[in-house]
Tab-separated table of C-alpha atoms in Angstrom:
chain	number	residue	atom	x	y	z
A	10	MET	CA	-40.349	93.287	-56.168
A	11	THR	CA	-39.524	95.399	-53.151
A	12	GLN	CA	-36.390	94.759	-51.120
A	13	GLU	CA	-38.521	93.437	-48.260
A	14	ARG	CA	-40.275	90.884	-50.505
A	15	GLU	CA	-36.944	89.912	-52.089
A	16	ASN	CA	-35.613	89.163	-48.605
A	17	MET	CA	-38.568	86.800	-47.982
A	18	ALA	CA	-38.051	84.829	-51.210
A	19	SER	CA	-36.671	81.286	-50.882
A	20	ARG	CA	-37.139	81.298	-47.100
A	21	VAL	CA	-39.358	79.305	-44.792
A	22	LEU	CA	-41.845	81.713	-43.211
A	23	ASN	CA	-44.555	81.462	-40.586
A	24	PRO	CA	-47.225	83.768	-42.056
A	25	ALA	CA	-48.869	84.415	-38.665
A	26	SER	CA	-45.607	85.925	-37.406
A	27	LEU	CA	-45.438	88.455	-40.267
A	28	VAL	CA	-48.209	90.750	-38.946
A	29	ASN	CA	-49.085	91.909	-35.442
A	30	TYR	CA	-52.415	92.878	-33.953
A	31	GLN	CA	-53.072	96.554	-33.448
A	32	GLU	CA	-56.096	97.521	-31.358
A	33	GLY	CA	-58.853	99.071	-33.458
A	34	SER	CA	-57.176	98.174	-36.754
A	35	VAL	CA	-56.740	95.715	-39.556
A	36	VAL	CA	-53.029	95.321	-40.319
A	37	SER	CA	-51.902	93.883	-43.661
A	38	ARG	CA	-48.624	92.883	-45.271
A	39	MET	CA	-48.325	91.947	-48.928
A	40	LEU	CA	-46.026	88.985	-49.524
A	41	VAL	CA	-46.469	88.562	-53.286
A	42	PHE	CA	-47.522	91.171	-55.821
A	43	LYS	CA	-47.589	89.848	-59.390
A	44	LYS	CA	-49.580	90.460	-62.532
A	45	THR	CA	-51.168	87.044	-62.019
A	46	GLY	CA	-52.106	87.510	-58.371
A	47	THR	CA	-51.292	88.603	-54.850
A	48	ILE	CA	-50.780	87.036	-51.439
A	49	THR	CA	-51.461	89.213	-48.405
A	50	VAL	CA	-51.441	88.432	-44.679
A	51	PHE	CA	-53.918	90.267	-42.417
A	52	ALA	CA	-54.261	90.677	-38.643
A	53	PHE	CA	-57.777	91.706	-37.559
A	54	ALA	CA	-58.212	93.124	-34.073
A	55	LYS	CA	-61.345	91.970	-32.247
A	56	GLY	CA	-64.415	93.843	-33.516
A	57	GLU	CA	-62.820	95.002	-36.767
A	58	GLU	CA	-64.353	94.219	-40.142
A	59	LEU	CA	-64.174	94.645	-43.868
A	60	PHE	CA	-67.608	95.776	-44.965
A	61	GLU	CA	-69.374	94.084	-47.855
A	62	HIS	CA	-67.551	94.591	-51.138
A	63	THR	CA	-66.744	92.723	-54.345
A	64	ALA	CA	-63.475	91.869	-56.055
A	65	PRO	CA	-63.002	91.187	-59.759
A	66	TYR	CA	-60.918	88.077	-59.010
A	67	ASP	CA	-61.369	84.711	-57.338
A	68	ALA	CA	-59.798	84.618	-53.885
A	69	ILE	CA	-58.803	81.992	-51.354
A	70	VAL	CA	-58.822	82.870	-47.657
A	71	GLN	CA	-56.930	80.734	-45.151
A	72	VAL	CA	-57.269	81.454	-41.442
A	73	ILE	CA	-53.789	81.169	-39.919
A	74	GLU	CA	-54.610	82.109	-36.312
A	75	GLY	CA	-57.864	82.294	-34.365
A	76	SER	CA	-61.213	82.351	-36.138
A	77	GLY	CA	-63.183	84.793	-38.272
A	78	ILE	CA	-66.662	85.243	-39.696
A	79	PHE	CA	-66.954	85.513	-43.474
A	80	THR	CA	-70.135	86.369	-45.342
A	81	ILE	CA	-70.587	85.539	-49.031
A	82	LYS	CA	-73.849	86.931	-50.392
A	83	ASP	CA	-76.103	86.307	-47.384
A	84	GLU	CA	-74.426	83.121	-46.131
A	85	LYS	CA	-72.159	83.245	-43.055
A	86	PHE	CA	-69.139	80.986	-42.576
A	87	SER	CA	-67.095	80.637	-39.381
A	88	LEU	CA	-63.524	79.665	-40.224
A	89	ASN	CA	-60.974	78.396	-37.718
A	90	THR	CA	-57.204	78.074	-37.886
A	91	GLY	CA	-56.166	75.993	-40.902
A	92	GLU	CA	-59.494	76.241	-42.737
A	93	ILE	CA	-59.926	77.831	-46.157
A	94	LEU	CA	-62.778	79.456	-48.037
A	95	ILE	CA	-62.904	80.061	-51.779
A	96	MET	CA	-64.598	83.349	-52.610
A	97	PRO	CA	-65.775	83.696	-56.214
A	98	ALA	CA	-65.125	86.841	-58.225
A	99	ASN	CA	-67.765	89.579	-58.344
A	100	ILE	CA	-69.816	88.145	-55.455
A	101	PRO	CA	-70.402	90.414	-52.419
A	102	HIS	CA	-68.468	89.324	-49.335
A	103	ALA	CA	-67.468	90.682	-45.913
A	104	VAL	CA	-65.196	89.769	-42.988
A	105	TYR	CA	-65.768	90.233	-39.244
A	106	ALA	CA	-63.443	89.548	-36.300
A	107	GLU	CA	-65.366	88.245	-33.267
A	108	GLU	CA	-61.904	87.789	-31.764
A	109	ASN	CA	-58.372	88.627	-32.857
A	110	PHE	CA	-57.559	86.556	-35.913
A	111	LYS	CA	-55.107	86.370	-38.795
A	112	MET	CA	-55.701	85.268	-42.356
A	113	MET	CA	-53.828	84.880	-45.607
A	114	LEU	CA	-55.582	86.060	-48.773
A	115	THR	CA	-54.537	84.737	-52.186
A	116	MET	CA	-56.095	86.582	-55.116
A	117	ILE	CA	-55.924	84.990	-58.562
A	118	HIS	CA	-55.780	87.692	-61.253
A	119	GLU	CA	-55.223	85.532	-64.306
A	120	LYS	CA	-58.237	84.458	-66.331
A	121	ASP	CA	-58.990	80.751	-66.422
A	122	THR	CA	-57.283	79.578	-69.602
A	123	LEU	CA	-56.311	76.085	-68.480
A	124	LYS	CA	-57.730	73.380	-70.756
A	125	MET	CA	-58.462	70.071	-69.065
């Protein structure tokens, strides 16, 4: 764990305040980096995007400020502040910022071994 992440541990944080918008950019800040998963906060400037790609892990996106457009396969979803979207592993997805928005991405790296 980096010194910066150690300093965030056991503290109440407002994730939207941890990244700032930068015109023409997507800014990210990793909060947790573990073998079992990661948590990263992003600030998308208006008009920025992550082009279609896949990830080998399930992911949960939570919009923490503004709204963003998410595409999974060919289906578009508009998410607003406080809403989440579960993105399955190995399925093409993309993100587009019609306006400035911030999101928190939680990636789950561990295989599903829980028996119910």
